[in-house]
PDB file of C-alpha atoms in Angstrom:
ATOM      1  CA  UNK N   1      99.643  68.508 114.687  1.00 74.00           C
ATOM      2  CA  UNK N   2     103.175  70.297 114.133  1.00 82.00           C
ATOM      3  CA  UNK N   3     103.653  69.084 110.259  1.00 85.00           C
ATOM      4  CA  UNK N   4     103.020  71.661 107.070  1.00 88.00           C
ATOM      5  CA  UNK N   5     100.312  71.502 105.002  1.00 89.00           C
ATOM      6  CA  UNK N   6     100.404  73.018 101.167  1.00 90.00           C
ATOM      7  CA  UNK N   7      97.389  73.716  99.309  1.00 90.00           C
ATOM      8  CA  UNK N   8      97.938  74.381  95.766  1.00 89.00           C
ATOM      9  CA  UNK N   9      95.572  76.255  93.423  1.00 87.00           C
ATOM     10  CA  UNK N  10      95.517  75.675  89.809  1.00 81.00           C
ATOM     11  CA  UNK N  11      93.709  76.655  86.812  1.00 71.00           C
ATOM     12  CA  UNK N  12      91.857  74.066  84.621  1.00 65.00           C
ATOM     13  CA  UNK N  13      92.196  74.872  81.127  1.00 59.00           C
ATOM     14  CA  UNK N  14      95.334  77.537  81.495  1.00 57.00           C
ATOM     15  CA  UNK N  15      93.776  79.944  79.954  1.00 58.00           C
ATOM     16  CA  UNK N  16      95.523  83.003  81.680  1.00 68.00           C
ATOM     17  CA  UNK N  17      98.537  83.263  84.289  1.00 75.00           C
ATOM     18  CA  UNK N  18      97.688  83.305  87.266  1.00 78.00           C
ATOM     19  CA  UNK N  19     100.593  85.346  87.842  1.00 78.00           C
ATOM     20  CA  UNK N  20      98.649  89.089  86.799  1.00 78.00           C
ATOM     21  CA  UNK N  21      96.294  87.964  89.710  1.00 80.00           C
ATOM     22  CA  UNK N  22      95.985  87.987  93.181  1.00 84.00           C
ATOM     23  CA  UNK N  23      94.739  84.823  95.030  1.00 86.00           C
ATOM     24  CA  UNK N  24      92.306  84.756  97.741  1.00 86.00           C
ATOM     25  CA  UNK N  25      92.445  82.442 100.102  1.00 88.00           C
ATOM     26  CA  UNK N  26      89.620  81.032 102.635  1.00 87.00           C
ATOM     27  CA  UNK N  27      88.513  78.833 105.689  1.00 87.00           C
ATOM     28  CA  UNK N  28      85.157  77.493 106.011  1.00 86.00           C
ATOM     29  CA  UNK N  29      84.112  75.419 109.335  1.00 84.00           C
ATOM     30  CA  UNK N  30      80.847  73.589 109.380  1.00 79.00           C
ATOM     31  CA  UNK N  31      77.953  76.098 110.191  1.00 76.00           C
ATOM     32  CA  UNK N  32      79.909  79.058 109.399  1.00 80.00           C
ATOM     33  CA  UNK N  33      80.734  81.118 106.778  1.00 77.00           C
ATOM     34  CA  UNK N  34      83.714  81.954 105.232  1.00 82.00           C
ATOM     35  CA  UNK N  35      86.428  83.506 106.383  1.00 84.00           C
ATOM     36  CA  UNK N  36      88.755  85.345 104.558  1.00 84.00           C
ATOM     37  CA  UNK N  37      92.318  84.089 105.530  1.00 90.00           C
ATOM     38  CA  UNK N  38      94.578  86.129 102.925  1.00 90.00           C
ATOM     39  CA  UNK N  39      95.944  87.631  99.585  1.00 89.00           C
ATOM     40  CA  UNK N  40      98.669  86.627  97.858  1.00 91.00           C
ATOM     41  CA  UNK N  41      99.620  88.527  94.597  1.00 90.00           C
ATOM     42  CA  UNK N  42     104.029  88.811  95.431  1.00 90.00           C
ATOM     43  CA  UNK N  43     105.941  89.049  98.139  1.00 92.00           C
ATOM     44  CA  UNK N  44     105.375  92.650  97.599  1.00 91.00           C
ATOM     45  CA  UNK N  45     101.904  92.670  96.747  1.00 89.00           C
ATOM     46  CA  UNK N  46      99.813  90.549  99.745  1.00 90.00           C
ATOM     47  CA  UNK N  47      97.552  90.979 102.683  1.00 88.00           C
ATOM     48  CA  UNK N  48      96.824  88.950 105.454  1.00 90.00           C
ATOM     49  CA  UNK N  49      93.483  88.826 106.839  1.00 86.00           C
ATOM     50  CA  UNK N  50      92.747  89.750 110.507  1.00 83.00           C
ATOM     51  CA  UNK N  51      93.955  88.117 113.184  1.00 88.00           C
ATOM     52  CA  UNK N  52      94.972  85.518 111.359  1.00 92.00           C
ATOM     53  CA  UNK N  53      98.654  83.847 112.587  1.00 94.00           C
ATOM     54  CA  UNK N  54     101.840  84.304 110.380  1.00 94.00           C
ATOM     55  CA  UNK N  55     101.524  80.601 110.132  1.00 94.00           C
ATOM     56  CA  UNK N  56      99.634  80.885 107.408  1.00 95.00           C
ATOM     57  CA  UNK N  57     101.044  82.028 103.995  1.00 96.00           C
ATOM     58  CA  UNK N  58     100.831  82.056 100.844  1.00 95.00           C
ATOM     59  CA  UNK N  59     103.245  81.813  97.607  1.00 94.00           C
ATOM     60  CA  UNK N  60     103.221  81.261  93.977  1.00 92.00           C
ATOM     61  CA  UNK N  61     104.368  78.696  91.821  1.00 89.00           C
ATOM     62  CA  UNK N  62     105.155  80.276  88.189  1.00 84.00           C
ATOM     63  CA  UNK N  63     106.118  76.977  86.652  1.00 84.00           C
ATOM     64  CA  UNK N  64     102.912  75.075  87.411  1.00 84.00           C
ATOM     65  CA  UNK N  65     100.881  78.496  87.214  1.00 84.00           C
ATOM     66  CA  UNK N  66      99.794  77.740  90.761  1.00 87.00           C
ATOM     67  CA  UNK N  67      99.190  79.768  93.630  1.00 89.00           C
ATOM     68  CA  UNK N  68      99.867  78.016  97.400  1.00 92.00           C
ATOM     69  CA  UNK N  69      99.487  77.744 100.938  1.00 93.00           C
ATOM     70  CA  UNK N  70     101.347  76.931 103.272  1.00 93.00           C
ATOM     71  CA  UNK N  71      99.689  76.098 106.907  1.00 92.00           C
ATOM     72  CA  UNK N  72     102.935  75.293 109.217  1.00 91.00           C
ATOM     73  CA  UNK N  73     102.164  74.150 112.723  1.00 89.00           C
ATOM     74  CA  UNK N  74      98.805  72.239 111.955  1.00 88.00           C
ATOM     75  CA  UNK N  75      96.900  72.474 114.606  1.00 86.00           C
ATOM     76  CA  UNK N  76      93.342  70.653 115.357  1.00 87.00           C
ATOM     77  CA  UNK N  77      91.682  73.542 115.065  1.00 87.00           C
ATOM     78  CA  UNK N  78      92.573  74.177 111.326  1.00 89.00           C
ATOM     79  CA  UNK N  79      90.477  71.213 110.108  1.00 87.00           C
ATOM     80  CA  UNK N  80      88.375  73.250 108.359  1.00 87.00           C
ATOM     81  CA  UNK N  81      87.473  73.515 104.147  1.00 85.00           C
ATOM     82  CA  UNK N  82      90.153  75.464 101.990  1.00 88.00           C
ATOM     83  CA  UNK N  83      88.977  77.676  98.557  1.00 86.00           C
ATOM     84  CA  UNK N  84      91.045  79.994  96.692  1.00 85.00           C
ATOM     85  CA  UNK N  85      89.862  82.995  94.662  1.00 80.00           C
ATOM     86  CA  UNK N  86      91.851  84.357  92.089  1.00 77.00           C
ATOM     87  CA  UNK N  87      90.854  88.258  91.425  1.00 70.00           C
ATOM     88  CA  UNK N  88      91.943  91.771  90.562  1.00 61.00           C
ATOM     89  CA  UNK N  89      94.212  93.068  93.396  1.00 47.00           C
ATOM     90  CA  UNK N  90      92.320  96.257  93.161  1.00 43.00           C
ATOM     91  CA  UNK N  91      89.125  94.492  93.675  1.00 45.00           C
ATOM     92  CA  UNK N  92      87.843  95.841  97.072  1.00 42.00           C
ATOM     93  CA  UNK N  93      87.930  92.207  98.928  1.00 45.00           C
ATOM     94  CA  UNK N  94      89.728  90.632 101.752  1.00 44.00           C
ATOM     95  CA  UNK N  95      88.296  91.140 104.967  1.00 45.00           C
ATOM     96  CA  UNK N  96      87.549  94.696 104.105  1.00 45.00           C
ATOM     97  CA  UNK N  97      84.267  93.177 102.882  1.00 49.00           C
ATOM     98  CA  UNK N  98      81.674  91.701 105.341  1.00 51.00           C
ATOM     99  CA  UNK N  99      80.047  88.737 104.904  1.00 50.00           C
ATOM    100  CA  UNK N 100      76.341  87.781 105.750  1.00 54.00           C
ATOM    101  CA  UNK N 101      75.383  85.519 108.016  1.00 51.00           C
ATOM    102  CA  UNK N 102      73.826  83.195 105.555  1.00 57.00           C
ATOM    103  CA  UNK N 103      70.427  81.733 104.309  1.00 50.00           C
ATOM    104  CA  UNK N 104      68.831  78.169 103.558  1.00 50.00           C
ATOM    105  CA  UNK N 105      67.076  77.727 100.794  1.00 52.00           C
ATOM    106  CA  UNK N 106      64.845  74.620 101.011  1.00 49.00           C
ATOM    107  CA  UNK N 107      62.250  74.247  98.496  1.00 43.00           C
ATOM    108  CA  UNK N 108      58.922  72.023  99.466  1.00 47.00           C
ATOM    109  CA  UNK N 109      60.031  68.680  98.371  1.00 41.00           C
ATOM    110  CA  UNK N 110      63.614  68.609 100.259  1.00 35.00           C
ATOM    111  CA  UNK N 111      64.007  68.331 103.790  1.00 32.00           C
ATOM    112  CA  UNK N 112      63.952  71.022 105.953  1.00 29.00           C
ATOM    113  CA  UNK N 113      67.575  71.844 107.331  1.00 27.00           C
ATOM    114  CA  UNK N 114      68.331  75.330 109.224  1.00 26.00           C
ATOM    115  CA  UNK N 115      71.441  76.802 108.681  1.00 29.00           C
ATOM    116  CA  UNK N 116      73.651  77.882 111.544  1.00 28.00           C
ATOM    117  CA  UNK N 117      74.495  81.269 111.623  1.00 30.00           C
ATOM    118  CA  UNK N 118      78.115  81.968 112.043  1.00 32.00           C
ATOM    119  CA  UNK N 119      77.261  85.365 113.008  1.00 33.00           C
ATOM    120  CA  UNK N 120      76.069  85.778 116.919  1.00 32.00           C
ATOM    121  CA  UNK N 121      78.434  87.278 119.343  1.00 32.00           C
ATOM    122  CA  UNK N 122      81.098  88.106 116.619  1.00 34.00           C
ATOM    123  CA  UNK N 123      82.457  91.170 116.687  1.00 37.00           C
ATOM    124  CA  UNK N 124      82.912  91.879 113.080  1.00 48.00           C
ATOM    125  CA  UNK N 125      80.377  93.670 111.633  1.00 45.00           C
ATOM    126  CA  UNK N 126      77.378  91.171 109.830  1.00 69.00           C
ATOM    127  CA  UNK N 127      74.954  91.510 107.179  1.00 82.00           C
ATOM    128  CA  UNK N 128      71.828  90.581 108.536  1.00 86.00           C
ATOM    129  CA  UNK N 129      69.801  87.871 106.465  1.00 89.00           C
ATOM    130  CA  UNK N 130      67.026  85.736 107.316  1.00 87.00           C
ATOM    131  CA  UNK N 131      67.778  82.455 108.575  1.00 83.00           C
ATOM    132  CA  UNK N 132      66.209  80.293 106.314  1.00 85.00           C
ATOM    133  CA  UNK N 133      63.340  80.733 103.089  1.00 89.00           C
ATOM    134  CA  UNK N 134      61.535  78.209 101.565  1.00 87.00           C
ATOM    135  CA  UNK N 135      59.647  77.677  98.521  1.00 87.00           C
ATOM    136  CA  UNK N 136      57.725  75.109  96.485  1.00 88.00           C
ATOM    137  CA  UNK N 137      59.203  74.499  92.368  1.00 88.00           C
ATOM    138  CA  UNK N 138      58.305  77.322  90.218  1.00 91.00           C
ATOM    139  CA  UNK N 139      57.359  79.746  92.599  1.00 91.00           C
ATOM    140  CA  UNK N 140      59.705  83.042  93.332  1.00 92.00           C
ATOM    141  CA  UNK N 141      62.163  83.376  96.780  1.00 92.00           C
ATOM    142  CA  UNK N 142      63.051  86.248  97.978  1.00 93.00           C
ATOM    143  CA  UNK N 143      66.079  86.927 100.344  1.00 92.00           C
ATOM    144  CA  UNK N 144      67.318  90.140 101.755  1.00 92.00           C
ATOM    145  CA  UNK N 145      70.577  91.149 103.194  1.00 91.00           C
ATOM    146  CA  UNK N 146      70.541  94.087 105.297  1.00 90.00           C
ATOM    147  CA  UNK N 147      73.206  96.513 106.036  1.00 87.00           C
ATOM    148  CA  UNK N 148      74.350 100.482 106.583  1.00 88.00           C
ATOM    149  CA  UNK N 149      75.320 102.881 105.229  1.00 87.00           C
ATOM    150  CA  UNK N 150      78.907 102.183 105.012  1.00 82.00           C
ATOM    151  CA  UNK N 151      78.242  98.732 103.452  1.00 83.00           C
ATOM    152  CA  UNK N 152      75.348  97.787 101.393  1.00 86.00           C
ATOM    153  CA  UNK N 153      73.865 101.576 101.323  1.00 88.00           C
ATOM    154  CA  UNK N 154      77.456 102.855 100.411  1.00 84.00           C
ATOM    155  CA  UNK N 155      76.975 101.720  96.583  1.00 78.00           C
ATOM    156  CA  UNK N 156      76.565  98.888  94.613  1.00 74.00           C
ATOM    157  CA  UNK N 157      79.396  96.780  96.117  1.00 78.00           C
ATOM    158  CA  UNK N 158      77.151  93.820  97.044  1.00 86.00           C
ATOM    159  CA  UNK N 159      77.906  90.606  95.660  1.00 86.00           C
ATOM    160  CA  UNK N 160      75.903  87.240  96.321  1.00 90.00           C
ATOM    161  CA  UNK N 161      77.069  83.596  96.282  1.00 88.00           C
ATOM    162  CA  UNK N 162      75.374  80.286  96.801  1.00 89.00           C
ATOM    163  CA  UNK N 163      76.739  77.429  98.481  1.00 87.00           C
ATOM    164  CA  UNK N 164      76.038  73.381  98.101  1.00 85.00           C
ATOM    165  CA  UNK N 165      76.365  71.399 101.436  1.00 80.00           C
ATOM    166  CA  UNK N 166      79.885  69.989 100.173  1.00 78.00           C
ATOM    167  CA  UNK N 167      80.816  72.117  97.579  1.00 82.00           C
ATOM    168  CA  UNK N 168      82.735  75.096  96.991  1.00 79.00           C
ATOM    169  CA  UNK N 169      80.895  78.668  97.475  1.00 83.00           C
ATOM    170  CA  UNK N 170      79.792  80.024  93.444  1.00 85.00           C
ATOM    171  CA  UNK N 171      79.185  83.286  92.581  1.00 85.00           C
ATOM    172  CA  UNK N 172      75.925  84.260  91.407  1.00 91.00           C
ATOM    173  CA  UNK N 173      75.716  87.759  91.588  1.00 90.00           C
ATOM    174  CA  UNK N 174      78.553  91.120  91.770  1.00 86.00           C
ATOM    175  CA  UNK N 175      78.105  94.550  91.557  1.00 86.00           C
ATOM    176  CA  UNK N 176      74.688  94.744  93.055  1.00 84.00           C
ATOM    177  CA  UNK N 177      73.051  93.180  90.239  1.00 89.00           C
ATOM    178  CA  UNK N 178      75.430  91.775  87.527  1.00 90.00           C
ATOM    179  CA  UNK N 179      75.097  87.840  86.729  1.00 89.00           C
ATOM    180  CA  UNK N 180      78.540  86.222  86.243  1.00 85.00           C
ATOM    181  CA  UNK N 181      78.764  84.121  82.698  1.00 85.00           C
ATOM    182  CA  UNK N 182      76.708  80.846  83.089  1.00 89.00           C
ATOM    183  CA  UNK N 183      75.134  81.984  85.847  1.00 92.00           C
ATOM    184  CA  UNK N 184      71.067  81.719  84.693  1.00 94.00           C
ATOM    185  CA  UNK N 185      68.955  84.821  84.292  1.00 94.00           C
ATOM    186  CA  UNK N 186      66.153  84.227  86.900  1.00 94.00           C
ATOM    187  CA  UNK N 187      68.982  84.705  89.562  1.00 96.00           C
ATOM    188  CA  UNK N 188      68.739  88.629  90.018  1.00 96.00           C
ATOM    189  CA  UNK N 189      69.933  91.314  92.371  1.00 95.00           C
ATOM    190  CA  UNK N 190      69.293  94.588  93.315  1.00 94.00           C
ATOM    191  CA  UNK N 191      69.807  96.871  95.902  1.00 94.00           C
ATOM    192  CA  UNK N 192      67.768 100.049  97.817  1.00 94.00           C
ATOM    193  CA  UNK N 193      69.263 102.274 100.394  1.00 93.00           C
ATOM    194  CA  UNK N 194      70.750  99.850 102.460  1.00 92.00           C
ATOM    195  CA  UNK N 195      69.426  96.321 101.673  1.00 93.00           C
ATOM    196  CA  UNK N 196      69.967  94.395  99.122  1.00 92.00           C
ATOM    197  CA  UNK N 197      67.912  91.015  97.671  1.00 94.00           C
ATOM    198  CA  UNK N 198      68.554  88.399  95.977  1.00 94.00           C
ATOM    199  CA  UNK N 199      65.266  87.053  94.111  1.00 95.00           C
ATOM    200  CA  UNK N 200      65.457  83.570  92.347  1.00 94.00           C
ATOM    201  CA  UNK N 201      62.646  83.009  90.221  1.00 94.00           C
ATOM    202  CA  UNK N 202      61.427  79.860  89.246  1.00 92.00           C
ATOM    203  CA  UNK N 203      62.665  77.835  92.507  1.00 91.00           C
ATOM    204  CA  UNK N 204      63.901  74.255  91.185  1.00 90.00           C
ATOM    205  CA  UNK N 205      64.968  71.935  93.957  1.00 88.00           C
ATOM    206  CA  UNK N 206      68.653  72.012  92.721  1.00 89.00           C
ATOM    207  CA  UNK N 207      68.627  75.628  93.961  1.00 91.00           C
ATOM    208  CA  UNK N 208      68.576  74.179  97.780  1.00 89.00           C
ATOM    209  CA  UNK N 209      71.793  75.075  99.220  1.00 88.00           C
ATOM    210  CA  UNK N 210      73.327  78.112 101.901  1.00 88.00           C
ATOM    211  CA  UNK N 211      73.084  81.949  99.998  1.00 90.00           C
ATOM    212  CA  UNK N 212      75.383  84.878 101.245  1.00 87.00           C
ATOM    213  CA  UNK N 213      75.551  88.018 100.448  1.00 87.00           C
ATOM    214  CA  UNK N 214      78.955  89.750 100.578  1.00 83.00           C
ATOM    215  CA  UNK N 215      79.806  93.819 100.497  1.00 83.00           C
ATOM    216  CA  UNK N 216      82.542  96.154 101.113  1.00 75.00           C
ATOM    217  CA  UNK N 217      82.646  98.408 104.075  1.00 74.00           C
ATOM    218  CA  UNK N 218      84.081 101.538 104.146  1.00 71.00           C
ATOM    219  CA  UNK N 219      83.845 102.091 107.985  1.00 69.00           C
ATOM    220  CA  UNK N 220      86.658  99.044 108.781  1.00 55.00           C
ATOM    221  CA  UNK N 221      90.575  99.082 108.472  1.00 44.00           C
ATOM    222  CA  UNK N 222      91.266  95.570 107.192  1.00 36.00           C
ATOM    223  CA  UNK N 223      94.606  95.187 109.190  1.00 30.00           C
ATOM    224  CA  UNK N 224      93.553  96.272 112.416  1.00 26.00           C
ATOM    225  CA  UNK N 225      90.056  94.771 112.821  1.00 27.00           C
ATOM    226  CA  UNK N 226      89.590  92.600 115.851  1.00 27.00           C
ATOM    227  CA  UNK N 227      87.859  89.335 115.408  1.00 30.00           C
ATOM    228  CA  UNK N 228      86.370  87.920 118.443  1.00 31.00           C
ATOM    229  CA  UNK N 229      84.508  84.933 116.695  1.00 28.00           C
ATOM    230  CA  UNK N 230      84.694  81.703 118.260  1.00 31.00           C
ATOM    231  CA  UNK N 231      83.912  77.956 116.190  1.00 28.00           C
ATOM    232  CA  UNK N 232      79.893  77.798 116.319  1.00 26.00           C
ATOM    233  CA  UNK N 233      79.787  74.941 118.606  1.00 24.00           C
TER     234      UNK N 233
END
C-alpha cells in the first residue's frame, strides 16, 4: 500500500505504432465485469473514466512502442486484473458504452458454475442478460442482451466478447454482427429493436467461459456519470 505500480502494454509482432492509437485501459475484480478505467491517446488527447481517482494515469512510451499505467498510492482495494485496448480514438468507447451484466456458458459435460453478476444495485445503466445458458456439444446457444432505446435499439453499436476464467476478455463480435479476423463463423450476432443475441452454433466445450455484450449509449455523459457500484462481495 503507498508504492506505484506501472503496467506497460506492448505489441507482439510491432506491426503498427501504437502511437496513432488510443489505449484503453481496464479493471476486472472476480465476479464482475469490466470496468473501464481510462484513455490514453496524449496528454492532449485522453479521458478518464468515471469516478475513477487521478491516481490512476496513463502515458506512452514511444521508444518501446508501449502504452502505460501508472497506479500511485496502491491501495488493497486495487488488486484487481489489468487489460489494455488499443483502438480508434473516435471509436465510441470508454464508459460511454455500457456493459452487460454477463453470461455462463456451460456446456453438458463441464461443471456447472454460475456467474456473478456485477450488475445489482449499480447505478450505471446495465444490459440485461441471462445469468447463465447451457448446452450439450453440437447443439446451438442462444444468449440475449437486452437494452433501450438509447443503447442497443439506438443502432448497431453492440459488440460481444467472451471471457475464459483466467484469461483476458476476446472479442467475438462488433458492429452488431461483424466477426473480428480469426474469430470462427458459427459465432454470429444480430440485433432487433432493442435486443441483441449472440447465437453460437455448434457448442464445443472450449466455448465454456463468461459472454458480455457491450453498446454505446447515447443517453449518458461519460465525465459526469455517477457510479455507485460496490465490489460484489
Amino acid at each position: 500500500p503507498g508504492a506505484t505500480a506501472r503496467l506497460t502494454c506492448t505489441l507482439s509482432g510491432g506491426v503498427f505504432s501504437l502511437s496513432d492509437y488510443g489505449i484503453y485501459w481496464y479493471q476486472q475484480k472476480p465476479g464482475s465485469r469490466p470496468r473501464f478505467l481510462l484513455r490514453y491517446k496524449s496528454d492532449s488527447d485522453k479521458q478518464q473514466g468515471s469516478g475513477v481517482p487521478s491516481r490512476f494515469s496513463g502515458s506512452k512510451d514511444a521508444s518501446a512502442n508501449a502504452g502505460l499505467m501508472l497506479i500511485s498510492g496502491l491501495q488493497p482495494e486495487d488488486e484487481a486484473d489489468y487489460y489494455c485496448v488499443a483502438g480508434e480514438s473516435y471509436i465510441p468507447h470508454s464508459d460511454t458504452r455500457r456493459w452487460g451484466s454477463g453470461t455462463r456458458v456451460t456446456t453438458a459435460h463441464g461443471s456447472w458454475r454460475t456467474m456473478v453478476s456485477g450488475g445489482g444495485s449499480c447505478a450505471e445503466p446495465v444490459l440485461t442478460q441471462p445469468s447463465s445458458v447451457s448446452g450439450s456439444p453440437g447443439e446451438r446457444v442462444t444468449i440475449s442482451c437486452t437494452g433501450s432505446s438509447s443503447n442497443v435499439g439506438r443502432g448497431d453499436y453492440v459488440s460481444w466478447y467472451q471471457q475464459v476464467p483466467g484469461k483476458a476478455p476476446k472479442f467475438l463480435i462488433y458492429g452488431s454482427n461483424t466477426r473480428p479476423s480469426g474469430v470462427p463463423d458459427r459465432f454470429s450476432g444480430s440485433r432487433s429493436g432493442s435486443s441483441a443475441s449472440l447465437t453460437v452454433t455448434g457448442l464445443q466445450v472450449e466455448d465454456e467461459a463468461d459472454y458480455y455484450c457491450q453498446s454505446y449509449d447515447s443517453s449518458i455523459d461519460g465525465r459526469t456519470v455517477l457510479q455507485a457500484c460496490g465490489e460484489v462481495r
